[in-house]
Tab-separated table of C-alpha atoms in Angstrom:
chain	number	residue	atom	x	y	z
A	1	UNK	CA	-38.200	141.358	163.840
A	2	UNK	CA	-35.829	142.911	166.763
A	3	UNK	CA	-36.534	145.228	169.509
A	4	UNK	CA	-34.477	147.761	167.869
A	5	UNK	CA	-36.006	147.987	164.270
A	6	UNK	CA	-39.861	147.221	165.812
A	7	UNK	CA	-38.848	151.053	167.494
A	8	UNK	CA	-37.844	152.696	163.952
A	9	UNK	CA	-41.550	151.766	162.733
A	10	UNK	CA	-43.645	155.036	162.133
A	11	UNK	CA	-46.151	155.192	165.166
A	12	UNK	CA	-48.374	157.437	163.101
A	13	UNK	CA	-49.792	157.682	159.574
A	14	UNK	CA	-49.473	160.815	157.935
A	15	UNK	CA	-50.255	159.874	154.517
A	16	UNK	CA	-52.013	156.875	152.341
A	17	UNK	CA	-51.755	157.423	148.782
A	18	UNK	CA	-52.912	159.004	145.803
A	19	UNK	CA	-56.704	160.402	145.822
A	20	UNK	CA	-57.105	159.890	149.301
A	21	UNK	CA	-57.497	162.122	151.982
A	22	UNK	CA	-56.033	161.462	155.177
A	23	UNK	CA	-54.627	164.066	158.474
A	24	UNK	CA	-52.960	162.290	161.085
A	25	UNK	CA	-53.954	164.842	163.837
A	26	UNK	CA	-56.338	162.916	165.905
A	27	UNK	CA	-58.956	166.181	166.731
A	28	UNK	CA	-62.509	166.486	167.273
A	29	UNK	CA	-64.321	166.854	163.405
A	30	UNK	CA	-67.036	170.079	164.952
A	31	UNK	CA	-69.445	168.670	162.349
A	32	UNK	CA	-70.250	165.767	163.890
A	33	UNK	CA	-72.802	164.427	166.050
A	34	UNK	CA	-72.226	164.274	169.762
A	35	UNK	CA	-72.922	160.947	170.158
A	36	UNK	CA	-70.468	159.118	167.846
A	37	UNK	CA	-69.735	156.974	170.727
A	38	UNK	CA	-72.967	156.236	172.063
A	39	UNK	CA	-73.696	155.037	168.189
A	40	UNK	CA	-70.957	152.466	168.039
A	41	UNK	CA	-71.390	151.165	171.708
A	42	UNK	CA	-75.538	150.640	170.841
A	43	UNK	CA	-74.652	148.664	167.925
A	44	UNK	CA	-71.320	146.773	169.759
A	45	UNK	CA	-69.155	148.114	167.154
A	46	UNK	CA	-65.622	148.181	168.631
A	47	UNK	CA	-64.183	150.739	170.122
A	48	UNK	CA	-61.311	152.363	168.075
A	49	UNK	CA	-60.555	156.085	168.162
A	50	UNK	CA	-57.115	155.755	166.337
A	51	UNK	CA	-55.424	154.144	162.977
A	52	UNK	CA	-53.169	152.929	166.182
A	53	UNK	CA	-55.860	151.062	167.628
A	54	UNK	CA	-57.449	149.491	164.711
A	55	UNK	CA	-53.966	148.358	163.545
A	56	UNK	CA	-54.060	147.008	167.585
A	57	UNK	CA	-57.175	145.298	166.768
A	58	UNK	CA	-56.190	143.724	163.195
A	59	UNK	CA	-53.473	142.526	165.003
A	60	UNK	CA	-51.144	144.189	162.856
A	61	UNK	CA	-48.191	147.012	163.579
A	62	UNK	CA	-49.033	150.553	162.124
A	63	UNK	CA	-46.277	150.266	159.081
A	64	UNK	CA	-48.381	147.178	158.012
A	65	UNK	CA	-51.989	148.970	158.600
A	66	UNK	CA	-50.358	151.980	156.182
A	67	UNK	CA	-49.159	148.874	153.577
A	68	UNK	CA	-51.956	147.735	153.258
A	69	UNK	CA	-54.226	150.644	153.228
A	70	UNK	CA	-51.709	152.677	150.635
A	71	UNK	CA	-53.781	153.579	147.105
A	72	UNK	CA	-51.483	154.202	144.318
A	73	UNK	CA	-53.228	154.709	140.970
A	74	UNK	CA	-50.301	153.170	138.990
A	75	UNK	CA	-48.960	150.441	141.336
A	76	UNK	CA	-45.870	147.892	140.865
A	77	UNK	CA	-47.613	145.609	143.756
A	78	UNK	CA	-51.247	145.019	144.672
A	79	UNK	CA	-52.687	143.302	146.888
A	80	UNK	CA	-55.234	141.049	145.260
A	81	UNK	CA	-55.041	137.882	142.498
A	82	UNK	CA	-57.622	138.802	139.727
A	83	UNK	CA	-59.700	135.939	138.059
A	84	UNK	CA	-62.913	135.786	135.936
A	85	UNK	CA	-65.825	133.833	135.945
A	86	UNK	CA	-68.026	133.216	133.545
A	87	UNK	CA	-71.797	134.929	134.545
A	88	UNK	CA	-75.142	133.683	133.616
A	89	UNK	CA	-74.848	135.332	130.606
A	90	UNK	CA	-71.829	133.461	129.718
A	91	UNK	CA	-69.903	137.126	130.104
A	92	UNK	CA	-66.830	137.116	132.112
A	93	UNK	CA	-67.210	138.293	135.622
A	94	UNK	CA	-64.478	139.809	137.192
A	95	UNK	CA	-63.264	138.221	140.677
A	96	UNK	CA	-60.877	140.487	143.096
A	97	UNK	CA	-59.329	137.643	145.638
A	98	UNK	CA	-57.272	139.474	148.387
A	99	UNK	CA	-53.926	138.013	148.689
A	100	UNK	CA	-53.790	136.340	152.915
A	101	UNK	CA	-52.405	139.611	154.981
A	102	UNK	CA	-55.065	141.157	153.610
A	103	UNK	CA	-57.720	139.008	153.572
A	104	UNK	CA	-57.264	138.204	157.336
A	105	UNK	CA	-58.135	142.456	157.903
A	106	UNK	CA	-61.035	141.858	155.766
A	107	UNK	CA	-62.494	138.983	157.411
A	108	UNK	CA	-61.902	140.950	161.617
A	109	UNK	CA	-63.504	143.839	159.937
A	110	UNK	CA	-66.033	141.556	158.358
A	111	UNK	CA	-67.054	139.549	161.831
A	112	UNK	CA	-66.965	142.379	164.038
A	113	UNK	CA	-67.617	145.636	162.153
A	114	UNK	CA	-69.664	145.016	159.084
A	115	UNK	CA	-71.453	142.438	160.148
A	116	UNK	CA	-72.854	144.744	163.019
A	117	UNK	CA	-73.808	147.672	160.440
A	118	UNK	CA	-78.087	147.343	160.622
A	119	UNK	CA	-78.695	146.261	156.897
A	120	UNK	CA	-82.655	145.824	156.207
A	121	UNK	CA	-85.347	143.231	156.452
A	122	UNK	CA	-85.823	142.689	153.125
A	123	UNK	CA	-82.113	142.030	152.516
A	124	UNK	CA	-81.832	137.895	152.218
A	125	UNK	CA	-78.565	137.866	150.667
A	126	UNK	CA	-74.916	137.272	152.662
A	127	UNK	CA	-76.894	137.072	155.828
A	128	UNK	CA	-77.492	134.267	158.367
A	129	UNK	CA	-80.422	132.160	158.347
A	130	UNK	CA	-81.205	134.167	154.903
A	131	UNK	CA	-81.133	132.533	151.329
A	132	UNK	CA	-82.252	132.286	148.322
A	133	UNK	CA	-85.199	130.096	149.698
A	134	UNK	CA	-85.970	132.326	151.746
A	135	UNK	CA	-86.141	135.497	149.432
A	136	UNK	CA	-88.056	133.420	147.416
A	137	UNK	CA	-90.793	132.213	149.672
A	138	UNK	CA	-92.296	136.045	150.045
A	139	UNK	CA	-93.076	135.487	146.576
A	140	UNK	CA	-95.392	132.015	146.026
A	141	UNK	CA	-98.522	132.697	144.824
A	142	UNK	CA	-98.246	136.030	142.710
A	143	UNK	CA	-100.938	137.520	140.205
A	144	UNK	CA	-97.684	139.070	138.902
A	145	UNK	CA	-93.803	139.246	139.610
A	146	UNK	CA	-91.543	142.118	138.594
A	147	UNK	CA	-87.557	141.570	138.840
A	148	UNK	CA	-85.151	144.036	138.503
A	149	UNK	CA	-81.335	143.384	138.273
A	150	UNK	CA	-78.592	146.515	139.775
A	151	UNK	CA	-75.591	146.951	136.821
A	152	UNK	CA	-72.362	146.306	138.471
A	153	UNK	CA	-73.478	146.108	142.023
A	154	UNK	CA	-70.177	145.649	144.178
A	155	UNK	CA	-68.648	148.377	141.757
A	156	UNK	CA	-71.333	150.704	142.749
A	157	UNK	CA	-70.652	151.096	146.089
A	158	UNK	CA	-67.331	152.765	146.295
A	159	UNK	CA	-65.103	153.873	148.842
A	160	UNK	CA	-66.434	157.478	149.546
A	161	UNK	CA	-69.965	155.486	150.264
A	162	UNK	CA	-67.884	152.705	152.462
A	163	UNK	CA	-66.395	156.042	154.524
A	164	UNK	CA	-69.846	157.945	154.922
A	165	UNK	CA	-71.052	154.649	156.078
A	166	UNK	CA	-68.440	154.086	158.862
A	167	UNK	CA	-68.524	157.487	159.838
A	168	UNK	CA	-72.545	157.367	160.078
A	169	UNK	CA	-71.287	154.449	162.555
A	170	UNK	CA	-70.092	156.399	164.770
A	171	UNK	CA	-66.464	156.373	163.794
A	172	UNK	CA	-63.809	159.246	163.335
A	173	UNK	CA	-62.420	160.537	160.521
A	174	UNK	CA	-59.333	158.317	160.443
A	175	UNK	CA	-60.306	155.118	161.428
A	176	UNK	CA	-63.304	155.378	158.992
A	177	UNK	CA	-60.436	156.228	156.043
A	178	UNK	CA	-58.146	153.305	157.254
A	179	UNK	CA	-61.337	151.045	157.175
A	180	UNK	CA	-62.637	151.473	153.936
A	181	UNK	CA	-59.457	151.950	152.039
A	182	UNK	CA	-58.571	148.440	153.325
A	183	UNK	CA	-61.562	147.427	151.947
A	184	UNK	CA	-62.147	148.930	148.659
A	185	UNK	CA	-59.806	148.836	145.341
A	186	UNK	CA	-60.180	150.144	141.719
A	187	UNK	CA	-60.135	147.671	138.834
A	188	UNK	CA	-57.455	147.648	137.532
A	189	UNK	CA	-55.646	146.734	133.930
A	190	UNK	CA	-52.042	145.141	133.963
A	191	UNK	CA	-49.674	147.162	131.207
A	192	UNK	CA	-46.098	146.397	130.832
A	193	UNK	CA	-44.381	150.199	130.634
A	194	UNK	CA	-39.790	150.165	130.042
A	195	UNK	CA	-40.003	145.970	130.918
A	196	UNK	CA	-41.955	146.900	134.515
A	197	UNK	CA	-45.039	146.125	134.410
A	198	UNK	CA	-47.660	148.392	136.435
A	199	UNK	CA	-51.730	147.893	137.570
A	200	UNK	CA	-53.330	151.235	136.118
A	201	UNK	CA	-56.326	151.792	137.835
A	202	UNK	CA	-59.319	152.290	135.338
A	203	UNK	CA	-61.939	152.931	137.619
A	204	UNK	CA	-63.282	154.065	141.114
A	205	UNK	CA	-62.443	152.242	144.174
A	206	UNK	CA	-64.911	149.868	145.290
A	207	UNK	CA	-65.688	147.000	147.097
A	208	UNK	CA	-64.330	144.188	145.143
A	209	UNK	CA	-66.512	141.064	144.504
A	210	UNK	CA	-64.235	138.966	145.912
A	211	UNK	CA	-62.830	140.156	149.448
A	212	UNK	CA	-64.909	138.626	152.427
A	213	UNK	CA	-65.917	142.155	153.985
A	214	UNK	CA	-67.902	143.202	150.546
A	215	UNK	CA	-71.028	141.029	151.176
A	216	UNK	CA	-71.909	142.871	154.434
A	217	UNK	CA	-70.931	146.148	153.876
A	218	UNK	CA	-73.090	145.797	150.925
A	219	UNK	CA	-76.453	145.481	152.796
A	220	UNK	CA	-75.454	147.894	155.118
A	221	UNK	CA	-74.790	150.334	152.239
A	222	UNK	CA	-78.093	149.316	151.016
A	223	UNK	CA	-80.409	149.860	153.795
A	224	UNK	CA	-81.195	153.225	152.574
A	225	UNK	CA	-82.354	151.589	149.406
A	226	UNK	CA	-83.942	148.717	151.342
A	227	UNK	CA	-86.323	150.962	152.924
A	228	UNK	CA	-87.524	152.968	150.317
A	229	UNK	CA	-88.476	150.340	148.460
A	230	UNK	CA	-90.007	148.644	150.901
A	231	UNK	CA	-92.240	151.764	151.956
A	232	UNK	CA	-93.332	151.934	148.465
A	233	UNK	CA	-94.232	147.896	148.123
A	234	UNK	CA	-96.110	148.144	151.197
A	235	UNK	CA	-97.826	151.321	149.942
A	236	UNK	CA	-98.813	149.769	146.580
A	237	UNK	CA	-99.842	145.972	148.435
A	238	UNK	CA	-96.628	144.871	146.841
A	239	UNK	CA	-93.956	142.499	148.509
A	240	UNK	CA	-90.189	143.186	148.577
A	241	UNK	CA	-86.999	141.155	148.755
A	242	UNK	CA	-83.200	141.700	147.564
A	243	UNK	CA	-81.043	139.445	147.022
A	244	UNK	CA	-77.461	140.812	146.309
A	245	UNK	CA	-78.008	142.808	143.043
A	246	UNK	CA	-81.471	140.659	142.409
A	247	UNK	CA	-84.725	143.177	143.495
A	248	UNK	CA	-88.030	141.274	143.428
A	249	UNK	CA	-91.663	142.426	143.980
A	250	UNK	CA	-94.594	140.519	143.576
A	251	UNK	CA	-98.551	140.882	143.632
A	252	UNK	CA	-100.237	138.510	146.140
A	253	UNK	CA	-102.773	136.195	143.334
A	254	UNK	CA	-105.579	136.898	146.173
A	255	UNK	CA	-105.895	140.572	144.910
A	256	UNK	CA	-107.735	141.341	141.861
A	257	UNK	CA	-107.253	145.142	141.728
A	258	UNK	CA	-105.270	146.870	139.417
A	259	UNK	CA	-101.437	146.640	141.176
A	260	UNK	CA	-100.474	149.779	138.575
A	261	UNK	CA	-97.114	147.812	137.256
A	262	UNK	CA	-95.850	150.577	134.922
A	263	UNK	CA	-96.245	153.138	138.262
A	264	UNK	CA	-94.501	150.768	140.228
A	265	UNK	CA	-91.910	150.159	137.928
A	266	UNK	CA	-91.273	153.872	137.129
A	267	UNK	CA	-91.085	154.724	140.886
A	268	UNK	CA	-88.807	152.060	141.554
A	269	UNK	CA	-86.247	153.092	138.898
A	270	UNK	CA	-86.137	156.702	140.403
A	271	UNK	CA	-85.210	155.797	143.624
A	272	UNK	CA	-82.359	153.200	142.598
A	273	UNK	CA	-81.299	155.738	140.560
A	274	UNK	CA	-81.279	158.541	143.698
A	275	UNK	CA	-79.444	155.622	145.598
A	276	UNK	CA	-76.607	155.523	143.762
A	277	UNK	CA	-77.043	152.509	141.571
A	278	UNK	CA	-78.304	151.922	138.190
A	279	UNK	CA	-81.213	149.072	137.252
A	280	UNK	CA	-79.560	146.705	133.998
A	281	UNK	CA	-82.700	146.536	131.676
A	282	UNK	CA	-81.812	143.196	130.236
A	283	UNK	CA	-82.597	141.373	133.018
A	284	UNK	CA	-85.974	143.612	134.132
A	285	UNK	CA	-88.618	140.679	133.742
A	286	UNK	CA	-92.659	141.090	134.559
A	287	UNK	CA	-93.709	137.575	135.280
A	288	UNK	CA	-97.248	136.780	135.191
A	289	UNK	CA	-99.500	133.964	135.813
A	290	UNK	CA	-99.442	131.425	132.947
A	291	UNK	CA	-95.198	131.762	132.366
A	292	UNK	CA	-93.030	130.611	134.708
A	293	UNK	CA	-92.233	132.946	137.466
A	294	UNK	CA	-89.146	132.220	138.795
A	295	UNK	CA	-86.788	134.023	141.548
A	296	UNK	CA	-83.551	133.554	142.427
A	297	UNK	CA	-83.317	130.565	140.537
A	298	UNK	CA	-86.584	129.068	142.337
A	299	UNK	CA	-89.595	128.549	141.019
A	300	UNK	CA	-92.810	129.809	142.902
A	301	UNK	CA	-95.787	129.187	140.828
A	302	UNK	CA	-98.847	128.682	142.276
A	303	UNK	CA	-99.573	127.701	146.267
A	304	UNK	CA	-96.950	125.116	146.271
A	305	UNK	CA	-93.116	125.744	148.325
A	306	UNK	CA	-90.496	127.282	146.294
A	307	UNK	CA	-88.880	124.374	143.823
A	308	UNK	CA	-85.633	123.969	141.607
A	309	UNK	CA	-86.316	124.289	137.530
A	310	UNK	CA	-87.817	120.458	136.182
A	311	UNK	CA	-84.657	121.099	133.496
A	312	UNK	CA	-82.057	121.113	136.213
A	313	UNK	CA	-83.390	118.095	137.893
A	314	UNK	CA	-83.629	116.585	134.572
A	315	UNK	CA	-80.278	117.090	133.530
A	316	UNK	CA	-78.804	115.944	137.818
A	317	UNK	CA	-80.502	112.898	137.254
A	318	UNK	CA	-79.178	111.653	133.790
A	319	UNK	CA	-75.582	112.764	134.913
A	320	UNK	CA	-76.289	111.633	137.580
A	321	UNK	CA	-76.832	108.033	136.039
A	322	UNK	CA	-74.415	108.671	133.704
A	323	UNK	CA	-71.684	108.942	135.610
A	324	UNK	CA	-72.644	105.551	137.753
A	325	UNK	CA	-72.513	103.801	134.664
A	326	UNK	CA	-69.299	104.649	133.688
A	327	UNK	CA	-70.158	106.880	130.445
A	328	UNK	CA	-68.609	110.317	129.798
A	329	UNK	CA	-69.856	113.890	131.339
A	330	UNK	CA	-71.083	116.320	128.944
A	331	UNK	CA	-68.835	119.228	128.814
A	332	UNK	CA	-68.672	121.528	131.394
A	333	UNK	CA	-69.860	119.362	134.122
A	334	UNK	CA	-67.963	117.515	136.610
A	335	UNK	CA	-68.723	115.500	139.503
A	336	UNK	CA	-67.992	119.403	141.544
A	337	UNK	CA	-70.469	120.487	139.513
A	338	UNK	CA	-73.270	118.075	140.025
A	339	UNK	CA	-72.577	118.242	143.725
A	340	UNK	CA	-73.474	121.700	143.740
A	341	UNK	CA	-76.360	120.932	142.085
A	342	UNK	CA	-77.346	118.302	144.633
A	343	UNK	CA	-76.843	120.599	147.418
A	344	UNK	CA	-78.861	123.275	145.474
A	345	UNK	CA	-82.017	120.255	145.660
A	346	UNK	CA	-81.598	119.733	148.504
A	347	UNK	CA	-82.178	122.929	149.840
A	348	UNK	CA	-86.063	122.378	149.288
A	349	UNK	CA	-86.001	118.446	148.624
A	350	UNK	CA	-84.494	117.074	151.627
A	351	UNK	CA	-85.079	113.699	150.923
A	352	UNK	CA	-84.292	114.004	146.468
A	353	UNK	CA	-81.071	116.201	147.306
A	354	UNK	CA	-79.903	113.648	149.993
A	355	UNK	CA	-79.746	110.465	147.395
A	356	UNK	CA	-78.055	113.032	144.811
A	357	UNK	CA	-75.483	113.689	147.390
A	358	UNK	CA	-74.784	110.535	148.652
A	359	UNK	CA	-74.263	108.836	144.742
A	360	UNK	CA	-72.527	111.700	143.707
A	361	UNK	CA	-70.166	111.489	147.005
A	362	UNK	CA	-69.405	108.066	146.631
A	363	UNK	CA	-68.801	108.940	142.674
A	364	UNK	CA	-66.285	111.195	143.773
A	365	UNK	CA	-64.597	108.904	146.192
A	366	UNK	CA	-64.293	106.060	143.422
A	367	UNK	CA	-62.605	109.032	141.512
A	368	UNK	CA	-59.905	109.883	143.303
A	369	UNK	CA	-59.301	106.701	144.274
A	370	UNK	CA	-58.831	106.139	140.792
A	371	UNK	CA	-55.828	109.009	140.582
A	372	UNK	CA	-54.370	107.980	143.591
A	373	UNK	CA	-53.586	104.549	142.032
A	374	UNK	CA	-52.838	105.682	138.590
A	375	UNK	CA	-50.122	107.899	140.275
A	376	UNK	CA	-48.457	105.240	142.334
A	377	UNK	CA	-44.995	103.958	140.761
């Protein structure tokens, strides 16, 4: 780009899109707390005053930051690539993939904005030395387990939530704005209208599942949530963990009192409900001693550390074999597949997941050595 056209870019933004609020006069919002600055600089959050700055930060010039922040409710151009997956349930689950400019703002605002936000204790999911093992092992040895599952999760926590949350933070009015608008979208449906074809927004904007700053903005979003629910666990002798969208609380087996499940249960559906989000019934499970009490995918029966199912290490070690010897997968797996399944062993069999890894590594090697030579001329 030349000197002379970088000068003819608008310095300012004075407007970003349908639905969204936005005043380009950089003035002091009365309402707010004194100490906006003393907030971000206590929890190293960067400091931006401006949409200037934070298009400084992102690397970026202000006609980009504006691009990329611009809501239109029927749009010619977004700026993600939409694919499904299928879910547990075998339902499709929609995935919102930002396309690279924007994905590169998500992941700076990711590393040194929302990954600063306080999220709780009890949170294991999308954080660092957190998993699902370690959600999990609060939960071995339980009289009784109770897991809840949030309906549409990501889609719950939408833009105006993402702004109160920045703002909270410590930051003004536009930079909050310019923040979460580059880092929520609506879903959207694809309709061809005259031979054009436009993405109609259907919905609220949200984070999407999908774009590398919704994991941590999440947790922070959920703190409130967090809390609560850990206040009333502890009240009740209950433990607490989330994981994502997955709530778990369990009874310790060394307490034979009543625990009062159905109280527990109605007070926790009152206060995800005055949170914002809304508890999907089909998964709510009460797991007692005597069934299989599983979370996150672990099973934590008994004294003993949290395990993978006996079915899935069934079915890693036949494919496994299988797959040495030559014979066709099953459908639906692949030599991917049963790697993730190794690694998924050996997150609490070291030594089992290890052997998986290396056969099915050296399986995968063979492989493409395989293509490679079936493609040569």
């Amino acid at each position: 780009m030349t000197t002379e056209k970088r000068h003819r870019l608008p310095e300012r933004i004075s407007h970003l899109g349908d639905e969204t609020f936005f005043c380009d006069e950089l003035d002091v919002d009365r309402l707010d707390p004194p100490e906006l600055r003393a907030r971000r600089e206590r929890a190293g959050l960067p400091h931006i005053e401006s949409p200037a700055q934070l298009a400084e930060a992102l690397n970026i010039e202000i006609a980009e930051l504006r691009f990329l922040s611009y809501f239109r409710k029927h749009a010619r151009y977004v700026h993600y690539r939409r694919f499904e997956i299928p879910k547990s349930s075998g339902e499709p689950r929609a995935i919102w993939a930002p396309l690279p400019r924007l994905a590169a703002a998500q992941k700076w605002i990711a590393e040194n904005i929302a990954s600063k936000l306080l999220g709780h204790p009890a949170a294991h999911g999308f954080k660092k030395q957190r998993s699902i093992l370690s959600s999990a092992q609060n939960h071995v040895g339980s009289r009784i387990i109770i897991c809840f599952d949030l309906r549409d999760f990501f889609p719950s926590v939408t833009f105006r939530r993402v702004k109160g949350l920045l703002r909270h933070a410590g930051y003004p009015e536009q930079v909050a704005t310019c923040v979460s608008a580059l880092c929520t979208e609506a879903p959207r449906e694809k309709v061809t209208l005259g031979g054009d074809e436009y993405f109609l927004a259907v919905g609220t904007r949200a984070l999407p599942q999908g774009a590398p700053s919704s994991p941590a903005l999440s947790n922070a979003v959920c703190r409130s949530l967090d809390n609560r629910l850990s206040i009333l666990a502890a009240r009740g002798r209950w433990r607490y963990t989330r994981y994502a969208d997955d709530l778990t609380f369990s009874y310790p087996l060394a307490r034979d009192e009543d625990p009062g499940v159905g109280a527990i249960m109605a007070a926790v559906r009152h206060i995800i409900a005055d949170e914002g989000f809304e508890v999907n019934e089909t998964k709510t499970r009460v797991l007692r001693t005597g069934s299989r009490q599983a979370v996150t995918g672990l099973i934590v029966n008994g004294p003993a550390a949290p395990r993978v199912p006996r079915s899935v290490r069934r079915m890693l070690r036949a494919a496994t074999h299988n797959a040495g010897k030559g014979r066709p997968l099953k459908p639906g797996e692949t030599l991917e597949t049963l790697m993730g399944y190794a690694a998924f062993v050996y997150m609490t069999d070291s030594k089992a997941g290890a052997g998986y890894l290396k056969t099915i590594g050296r399986l995968l090697q063979l492989s493409s050595q395989e293509s490679n030579e079936a493609t040569e001329p």
